[in-house]
mmCIF file of C-alpha atoms in Angstrom:
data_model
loop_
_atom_site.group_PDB
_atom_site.id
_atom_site.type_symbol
_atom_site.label_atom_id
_atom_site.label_comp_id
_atom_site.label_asym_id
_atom_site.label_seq_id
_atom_site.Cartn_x
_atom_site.Cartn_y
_atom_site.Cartn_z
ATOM 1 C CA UNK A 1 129.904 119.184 95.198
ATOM 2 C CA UNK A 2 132.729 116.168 94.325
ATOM 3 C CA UNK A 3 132.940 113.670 97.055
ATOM 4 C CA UNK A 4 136.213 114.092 98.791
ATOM 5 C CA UNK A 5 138.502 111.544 97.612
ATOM 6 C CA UNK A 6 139.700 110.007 100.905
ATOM 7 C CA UNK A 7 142.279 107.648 99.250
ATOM 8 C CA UNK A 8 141.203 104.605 100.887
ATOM 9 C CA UNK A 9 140.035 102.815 98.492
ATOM 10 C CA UNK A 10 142.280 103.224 95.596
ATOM 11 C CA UNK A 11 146.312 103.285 95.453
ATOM 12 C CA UNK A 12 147.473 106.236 94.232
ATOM 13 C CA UNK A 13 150.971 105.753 92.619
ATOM 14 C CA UNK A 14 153.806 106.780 94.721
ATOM 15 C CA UNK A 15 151.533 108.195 97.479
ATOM 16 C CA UNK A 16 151.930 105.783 100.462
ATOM 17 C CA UNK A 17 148.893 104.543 102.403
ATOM 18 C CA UNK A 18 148.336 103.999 106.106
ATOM 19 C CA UNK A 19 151.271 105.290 107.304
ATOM 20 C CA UNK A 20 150.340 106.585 110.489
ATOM 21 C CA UNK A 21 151.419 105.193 113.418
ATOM 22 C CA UNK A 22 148.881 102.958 115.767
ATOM 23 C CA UNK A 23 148.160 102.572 118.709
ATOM 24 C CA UNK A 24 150.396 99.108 119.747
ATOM 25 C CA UNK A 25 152.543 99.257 116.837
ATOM 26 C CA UNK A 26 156.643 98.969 117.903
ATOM 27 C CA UNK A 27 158.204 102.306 117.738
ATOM 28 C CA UNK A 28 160.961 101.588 115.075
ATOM 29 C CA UNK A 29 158.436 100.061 112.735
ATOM 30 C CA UNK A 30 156.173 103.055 112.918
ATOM 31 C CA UNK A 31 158.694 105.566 112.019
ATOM 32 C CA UNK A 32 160.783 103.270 110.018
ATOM 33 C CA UNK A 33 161.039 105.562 107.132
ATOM 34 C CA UNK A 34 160.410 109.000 108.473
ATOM 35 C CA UNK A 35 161.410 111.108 105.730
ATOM 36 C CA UNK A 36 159.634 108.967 102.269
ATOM 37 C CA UNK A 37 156.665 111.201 101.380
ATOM 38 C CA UNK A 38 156.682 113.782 104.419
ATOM 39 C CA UNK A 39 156.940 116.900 102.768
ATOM 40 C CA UNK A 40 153.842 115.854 100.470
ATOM 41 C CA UNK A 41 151.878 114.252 103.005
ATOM 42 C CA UNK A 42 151.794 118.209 104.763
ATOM 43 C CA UNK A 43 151.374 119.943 101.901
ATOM 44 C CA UNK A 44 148.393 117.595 101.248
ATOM 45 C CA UNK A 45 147.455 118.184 104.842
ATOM 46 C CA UNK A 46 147.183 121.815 105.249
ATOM 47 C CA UNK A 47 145.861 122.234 101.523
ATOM 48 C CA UNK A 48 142.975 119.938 102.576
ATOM 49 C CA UNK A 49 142.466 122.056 105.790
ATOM 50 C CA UNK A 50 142.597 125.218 103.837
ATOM 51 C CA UNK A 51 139.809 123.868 101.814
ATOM 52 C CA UNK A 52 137.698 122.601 104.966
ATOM 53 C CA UNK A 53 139.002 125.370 107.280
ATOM 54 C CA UNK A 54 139.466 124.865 110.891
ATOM 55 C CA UNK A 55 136.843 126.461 112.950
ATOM 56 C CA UNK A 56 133.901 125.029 113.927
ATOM 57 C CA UNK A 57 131.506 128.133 112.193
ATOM 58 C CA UNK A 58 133.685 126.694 109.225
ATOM 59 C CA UNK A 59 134.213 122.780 109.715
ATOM 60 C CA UNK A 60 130.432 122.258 110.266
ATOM 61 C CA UNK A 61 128.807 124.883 108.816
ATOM 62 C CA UNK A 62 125.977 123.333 106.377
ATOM 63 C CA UNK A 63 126.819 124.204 102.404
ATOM 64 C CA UNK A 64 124.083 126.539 101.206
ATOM 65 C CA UNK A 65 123.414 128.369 97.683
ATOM 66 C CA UNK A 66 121.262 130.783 96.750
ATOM 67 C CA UNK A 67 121.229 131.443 93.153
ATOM 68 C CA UNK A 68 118.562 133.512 93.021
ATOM 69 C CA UNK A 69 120.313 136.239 95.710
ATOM 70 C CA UNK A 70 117.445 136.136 97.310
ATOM 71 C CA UNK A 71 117.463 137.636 101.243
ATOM 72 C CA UNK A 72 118.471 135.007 103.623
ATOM 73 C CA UNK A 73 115.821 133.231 106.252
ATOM 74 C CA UNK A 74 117.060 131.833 109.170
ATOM 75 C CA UNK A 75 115.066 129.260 111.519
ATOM 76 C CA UNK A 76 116.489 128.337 114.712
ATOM 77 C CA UNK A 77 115.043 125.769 117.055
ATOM 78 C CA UNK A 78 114.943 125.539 120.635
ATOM 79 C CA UNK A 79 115.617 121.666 121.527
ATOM 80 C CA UNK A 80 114.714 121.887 125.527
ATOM 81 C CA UNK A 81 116.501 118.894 126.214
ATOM 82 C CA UNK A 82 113.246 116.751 127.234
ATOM 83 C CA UNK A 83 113.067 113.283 126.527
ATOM 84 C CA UNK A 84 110.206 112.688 124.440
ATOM 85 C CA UNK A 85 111.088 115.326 121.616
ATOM 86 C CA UNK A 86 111.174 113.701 118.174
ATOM 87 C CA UNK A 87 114.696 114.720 117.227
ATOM 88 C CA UNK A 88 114.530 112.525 113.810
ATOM 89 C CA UNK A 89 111.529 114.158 112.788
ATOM 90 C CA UNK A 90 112.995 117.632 113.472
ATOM 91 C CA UNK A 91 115.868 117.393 112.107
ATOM 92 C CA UNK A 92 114.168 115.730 108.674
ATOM 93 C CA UNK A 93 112.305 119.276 107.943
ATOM 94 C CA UNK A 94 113.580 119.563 104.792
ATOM 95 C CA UNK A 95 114.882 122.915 104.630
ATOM 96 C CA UNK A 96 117.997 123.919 106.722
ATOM 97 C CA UNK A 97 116.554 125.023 110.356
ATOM 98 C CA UNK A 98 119.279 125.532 112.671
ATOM 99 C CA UNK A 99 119.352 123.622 116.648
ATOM 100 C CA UNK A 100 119.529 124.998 119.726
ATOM 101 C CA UNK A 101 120.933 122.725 122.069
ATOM 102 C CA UNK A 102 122.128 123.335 125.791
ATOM 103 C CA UNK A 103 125.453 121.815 125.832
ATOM 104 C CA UNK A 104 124.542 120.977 130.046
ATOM 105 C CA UNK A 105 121.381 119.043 129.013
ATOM 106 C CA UNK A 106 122.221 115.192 129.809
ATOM 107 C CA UNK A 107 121.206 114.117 126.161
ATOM 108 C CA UNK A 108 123.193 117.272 124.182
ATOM 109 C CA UNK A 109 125.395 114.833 122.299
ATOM 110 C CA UNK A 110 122.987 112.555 121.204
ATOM 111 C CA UNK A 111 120.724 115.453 120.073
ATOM 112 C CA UNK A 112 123.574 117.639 118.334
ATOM 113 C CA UNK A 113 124.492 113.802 116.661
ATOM 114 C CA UNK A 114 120.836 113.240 114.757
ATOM 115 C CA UNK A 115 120.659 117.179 113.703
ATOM 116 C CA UNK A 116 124.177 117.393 112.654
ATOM 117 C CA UNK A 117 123.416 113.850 110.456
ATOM 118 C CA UNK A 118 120.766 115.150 108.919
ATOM 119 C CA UNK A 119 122.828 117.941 107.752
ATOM 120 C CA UNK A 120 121.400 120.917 109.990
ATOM 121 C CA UNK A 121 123.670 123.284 112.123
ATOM 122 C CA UNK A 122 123.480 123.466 115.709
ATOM 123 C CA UNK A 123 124.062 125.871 117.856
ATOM 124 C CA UNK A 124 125.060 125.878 121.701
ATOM 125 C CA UNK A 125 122.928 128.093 124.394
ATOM 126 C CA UNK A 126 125.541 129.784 127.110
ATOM 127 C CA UNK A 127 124.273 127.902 129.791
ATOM 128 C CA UNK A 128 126.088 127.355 133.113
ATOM 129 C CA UNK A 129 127.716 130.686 133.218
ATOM 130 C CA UNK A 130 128.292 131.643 136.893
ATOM 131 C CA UNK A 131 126.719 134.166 138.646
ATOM 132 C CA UNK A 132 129.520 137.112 138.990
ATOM 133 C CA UNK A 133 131.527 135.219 137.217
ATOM 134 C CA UNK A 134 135.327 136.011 135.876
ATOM 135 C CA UNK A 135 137.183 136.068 133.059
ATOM 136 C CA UNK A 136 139.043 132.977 134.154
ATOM 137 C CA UNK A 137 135.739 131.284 135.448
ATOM 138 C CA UNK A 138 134.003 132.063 131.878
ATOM 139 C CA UNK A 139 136.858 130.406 130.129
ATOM 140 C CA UNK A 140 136.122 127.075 132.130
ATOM 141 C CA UNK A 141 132.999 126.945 131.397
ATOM 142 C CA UNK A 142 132.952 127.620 127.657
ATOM 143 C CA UNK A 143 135.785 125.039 127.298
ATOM 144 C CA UNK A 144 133.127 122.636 129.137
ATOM 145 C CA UNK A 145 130.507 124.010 126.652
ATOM 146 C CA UNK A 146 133.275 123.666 123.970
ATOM 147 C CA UNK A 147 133.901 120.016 124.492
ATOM 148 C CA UNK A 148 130.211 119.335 125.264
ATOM 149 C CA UNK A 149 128.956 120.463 122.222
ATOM 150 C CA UNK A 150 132.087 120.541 119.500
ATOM 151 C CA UNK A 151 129.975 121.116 116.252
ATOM 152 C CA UNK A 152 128.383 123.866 117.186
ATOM 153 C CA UNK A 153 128.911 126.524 114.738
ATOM 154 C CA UNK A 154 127.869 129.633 116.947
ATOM 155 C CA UNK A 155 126.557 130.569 120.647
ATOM 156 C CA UNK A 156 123.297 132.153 120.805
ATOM 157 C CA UNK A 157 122.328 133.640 124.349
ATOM 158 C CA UNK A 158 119.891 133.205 126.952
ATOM 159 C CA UNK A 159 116.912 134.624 125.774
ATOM 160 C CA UNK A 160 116.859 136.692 129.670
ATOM 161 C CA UNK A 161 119.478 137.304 132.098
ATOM 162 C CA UNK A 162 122.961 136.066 129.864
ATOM 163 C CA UNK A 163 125.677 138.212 129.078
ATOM 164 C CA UNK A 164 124.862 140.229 126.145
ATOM 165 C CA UNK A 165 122.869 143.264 128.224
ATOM 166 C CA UNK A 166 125.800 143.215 130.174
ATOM 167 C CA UNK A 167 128.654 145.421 129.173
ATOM 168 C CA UNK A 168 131.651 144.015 131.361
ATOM 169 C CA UNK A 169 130.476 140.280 130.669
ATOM 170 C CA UNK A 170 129.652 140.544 127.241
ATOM 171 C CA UNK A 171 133.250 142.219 127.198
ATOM 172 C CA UNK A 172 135.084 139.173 128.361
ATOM 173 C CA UNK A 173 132.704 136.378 127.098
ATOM 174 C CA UNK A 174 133.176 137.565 122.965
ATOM 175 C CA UNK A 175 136.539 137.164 122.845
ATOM 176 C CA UNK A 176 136.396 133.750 124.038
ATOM 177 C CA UNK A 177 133.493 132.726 121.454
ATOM 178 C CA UNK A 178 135.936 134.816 118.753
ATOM 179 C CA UNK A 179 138.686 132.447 119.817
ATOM 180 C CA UNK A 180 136.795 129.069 119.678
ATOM 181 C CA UNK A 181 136.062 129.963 116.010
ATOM 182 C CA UNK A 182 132.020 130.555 116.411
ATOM 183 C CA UNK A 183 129.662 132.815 115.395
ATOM 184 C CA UNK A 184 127.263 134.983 117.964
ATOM 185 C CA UNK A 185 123.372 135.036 118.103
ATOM 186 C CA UNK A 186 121.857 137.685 120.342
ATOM 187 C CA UNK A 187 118.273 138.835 120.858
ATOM 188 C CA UNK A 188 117.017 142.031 119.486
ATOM 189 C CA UNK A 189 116.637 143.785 122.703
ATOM 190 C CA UNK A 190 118.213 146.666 125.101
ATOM 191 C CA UNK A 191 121.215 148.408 123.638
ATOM 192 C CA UNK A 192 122.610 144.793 123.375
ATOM 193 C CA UNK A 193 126.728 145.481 123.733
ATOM 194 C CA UNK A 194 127.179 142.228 122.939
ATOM 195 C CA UNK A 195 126.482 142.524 119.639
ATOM 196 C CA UNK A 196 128.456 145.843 119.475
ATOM 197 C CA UNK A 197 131.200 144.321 120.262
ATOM 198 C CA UNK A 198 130.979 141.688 118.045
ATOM 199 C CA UNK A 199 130.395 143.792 115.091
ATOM 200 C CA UNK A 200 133.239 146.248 116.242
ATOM 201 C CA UNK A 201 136.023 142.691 116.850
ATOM 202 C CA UNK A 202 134.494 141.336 113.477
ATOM 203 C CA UNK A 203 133.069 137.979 115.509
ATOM 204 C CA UNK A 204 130.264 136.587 113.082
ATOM 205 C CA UNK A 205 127.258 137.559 114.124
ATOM 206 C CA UNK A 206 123.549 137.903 114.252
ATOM 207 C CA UNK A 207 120.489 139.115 116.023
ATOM 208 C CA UNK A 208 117.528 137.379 116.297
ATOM 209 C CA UNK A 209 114.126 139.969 114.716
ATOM 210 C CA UNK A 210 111.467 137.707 116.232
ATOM 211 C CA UNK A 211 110.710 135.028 118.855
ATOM 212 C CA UNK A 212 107.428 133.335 117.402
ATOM 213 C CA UNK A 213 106.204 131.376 120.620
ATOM 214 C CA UNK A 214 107.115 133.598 123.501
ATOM 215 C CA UNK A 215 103.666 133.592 124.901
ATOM 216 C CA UNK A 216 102.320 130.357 123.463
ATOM 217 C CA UNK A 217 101.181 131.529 119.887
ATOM 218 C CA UNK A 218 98.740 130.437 117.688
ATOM 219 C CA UNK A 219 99.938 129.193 114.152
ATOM 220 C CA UNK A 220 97.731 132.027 112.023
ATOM 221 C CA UNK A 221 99.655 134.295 114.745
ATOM 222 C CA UNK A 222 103.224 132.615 114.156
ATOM 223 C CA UNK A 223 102.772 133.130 110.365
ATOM 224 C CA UNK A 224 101.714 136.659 110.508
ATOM 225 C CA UNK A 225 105.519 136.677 112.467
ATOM 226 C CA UNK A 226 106.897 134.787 109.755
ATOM 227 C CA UNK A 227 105.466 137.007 107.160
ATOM 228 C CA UNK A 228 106.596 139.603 108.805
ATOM 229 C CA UNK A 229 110.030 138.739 109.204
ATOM 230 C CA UNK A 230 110.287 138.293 105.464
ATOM 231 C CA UNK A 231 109.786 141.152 104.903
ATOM 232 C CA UNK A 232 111.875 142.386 107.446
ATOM 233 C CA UNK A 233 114.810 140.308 105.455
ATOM 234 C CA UNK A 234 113.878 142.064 102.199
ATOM 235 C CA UNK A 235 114.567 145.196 103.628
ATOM 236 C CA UNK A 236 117.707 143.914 105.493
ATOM 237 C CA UNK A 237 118.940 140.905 103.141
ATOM 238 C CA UNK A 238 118.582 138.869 106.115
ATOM 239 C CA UNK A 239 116.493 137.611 109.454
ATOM 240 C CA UNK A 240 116.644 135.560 111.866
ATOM 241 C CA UNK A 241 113.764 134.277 113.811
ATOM 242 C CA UNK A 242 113.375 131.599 116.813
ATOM 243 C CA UNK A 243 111.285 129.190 118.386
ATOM 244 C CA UNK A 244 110.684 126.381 120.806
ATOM 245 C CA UNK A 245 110.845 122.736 118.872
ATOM 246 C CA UNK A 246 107.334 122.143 119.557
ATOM 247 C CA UNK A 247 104.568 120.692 117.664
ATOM 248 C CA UNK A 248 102.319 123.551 116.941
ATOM 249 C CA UNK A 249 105.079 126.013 115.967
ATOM 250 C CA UNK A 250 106.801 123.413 113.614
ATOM 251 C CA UNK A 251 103.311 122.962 112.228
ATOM 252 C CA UNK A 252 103.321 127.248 111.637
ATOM 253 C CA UNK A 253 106.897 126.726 110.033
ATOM 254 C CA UNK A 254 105.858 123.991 107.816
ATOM 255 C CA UNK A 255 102.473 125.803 106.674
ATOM 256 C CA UNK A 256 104.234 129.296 106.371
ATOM 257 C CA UNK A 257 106.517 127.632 103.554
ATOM 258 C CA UNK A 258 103.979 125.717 101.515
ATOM 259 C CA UNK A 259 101.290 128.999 101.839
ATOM 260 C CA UNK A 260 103.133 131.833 103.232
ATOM 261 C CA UNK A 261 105.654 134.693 101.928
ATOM 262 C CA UNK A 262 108.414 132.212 102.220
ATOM 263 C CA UNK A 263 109.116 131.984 98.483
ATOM 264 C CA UNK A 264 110.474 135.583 98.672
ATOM 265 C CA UNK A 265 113.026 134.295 100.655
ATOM 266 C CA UNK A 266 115.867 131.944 100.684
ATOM 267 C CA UNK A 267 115.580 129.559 103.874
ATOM 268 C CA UNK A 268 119.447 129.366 105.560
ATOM 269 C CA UNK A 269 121.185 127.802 107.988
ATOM 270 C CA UNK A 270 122.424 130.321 110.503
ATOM 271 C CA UNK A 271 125.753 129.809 109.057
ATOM 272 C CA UNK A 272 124.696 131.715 106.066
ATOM 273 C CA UNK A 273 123.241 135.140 108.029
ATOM 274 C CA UNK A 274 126.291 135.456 110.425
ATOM 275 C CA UNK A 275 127.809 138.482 109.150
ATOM 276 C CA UNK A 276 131.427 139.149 110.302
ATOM 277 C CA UNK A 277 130.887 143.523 109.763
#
């Protein structure tokens, strides 16, 4: 796409630069001529939010074509916060795989800040939730997870014990993700209201078809998954699967595309399978 033109660089004629008021600047002098260009500058404003939108599923959502209409892949990786993970490396696959991060871990930001410049979504894990916890109580703590973890474009789950199996929770915790402006990633398991719901409010969502490494895999096993989640999406138009960011299932992800089924498919963010029903 064009760059954005930011105006920085180059005067435009009769459009006045710089105008905003900083920080330490006298009060008179900042709003010394408050009506010259005001009514443009907001029209210019909300047409370039418009354009951007204003959510996070839609401010940092990664751009993605597929020509060929081909059903959509999505990878999602589970960053588990340790220290030693190569987060570069990970985040330089170069096809869009989607983050995990756990907006509690000490080292979220940092993590969310190398995936998100390599151009890959991330998404935040509902961690911290309190046991028995109310409507007022989940608020708190998905405005902590909110301002932990800003560009996340959805919330997926915990893979056991979140709120999705759970009616009542799931209940109160979807219109809060509906309200930040996410997206919802559940697992494909139990009669799973919160993905009812979801589908039923019109929340973006998905469910996740296949965990790859959920009891230590090998790699021929984790592309037989693979292969079988393609064609799971050619019969859906979509699939998501998961796994943990570590070295032998990145290794299954990276064969799977050179030698596996994954030409039949078109490898998407998460952005890109969220389906608002």
């Amino acid at each position: 796409g064009l760059m954005p033109d930011t105006g920085l660089d180059s005067d435009v004629a009769g459009v006045t630069t710089n105008r905003l008021p900083r920080i330490g600047d006298s009060a008179p002098d900042a709003m010394a001529d408050p009506e010259a260009d005001a009514e443009g500058a907001e029209v210019e404003i909300a047409e370039g939010l418009a354009v951007l939108g204003t959510t996070p599923l839609e401010l940092f959502r990664r751009d993605f074509d597929n020509p060929d209409g081909k059903p959509l892949f999505s990878i999602l990786l589970i960053d588990d916060g340790s220290a030693h993970l190569d987060r570069a490396n990970l985040a330089a696959l170069p096809f869009p795989v989607s983050f995990v991060v756990d907006p509690l871990a000490p080292n979220s930001a940092e993590a969310s800040g190398i995936y998100r410049a390599a151009g890959q979504e991330v998404l935040m894990l509902a961690s911290g939730i309190p046991e028995g916890a109310t409507a007022s109580d989940l608020e708190q703590t998905f405005q902590a997870l909110d301002m932990a973890l800003p560009e996340a474009v959805a919330v997926i789950d915990q893979p056991e014990g979140g709120f999705q199996e759970d009616l009542e929770r799931a209940g109160l915790v979807l219109p809060i993700i509906a309200e930040q402006g996410r997206g919802i990633v559940t697992f494909d398991q139990g009669l799973n209201p919160a993905d009812q719901i979801a589908r039923r409010e019109g929340v973006p969502s998905a469910t996740i078809f296949r965990v790859l490494d959920a009891t230590g895999e090998s790699i021929p096993k984790m592309r037989n998954y693979l292969d079988r989640a393609a064609f799971e999406a050619a019969q859906e138009g979509r699939v998501l699967v998961i796994g943990n960011a570590r070295p032998e299932t990145v290794a299954a992800i990276l064969e799977w595309t050179v030698e596996g089924r994954a030409s039949s498919v078109a490898l998407a963010p998460v952005s890109a399978v969220l389906q608002g029903e």
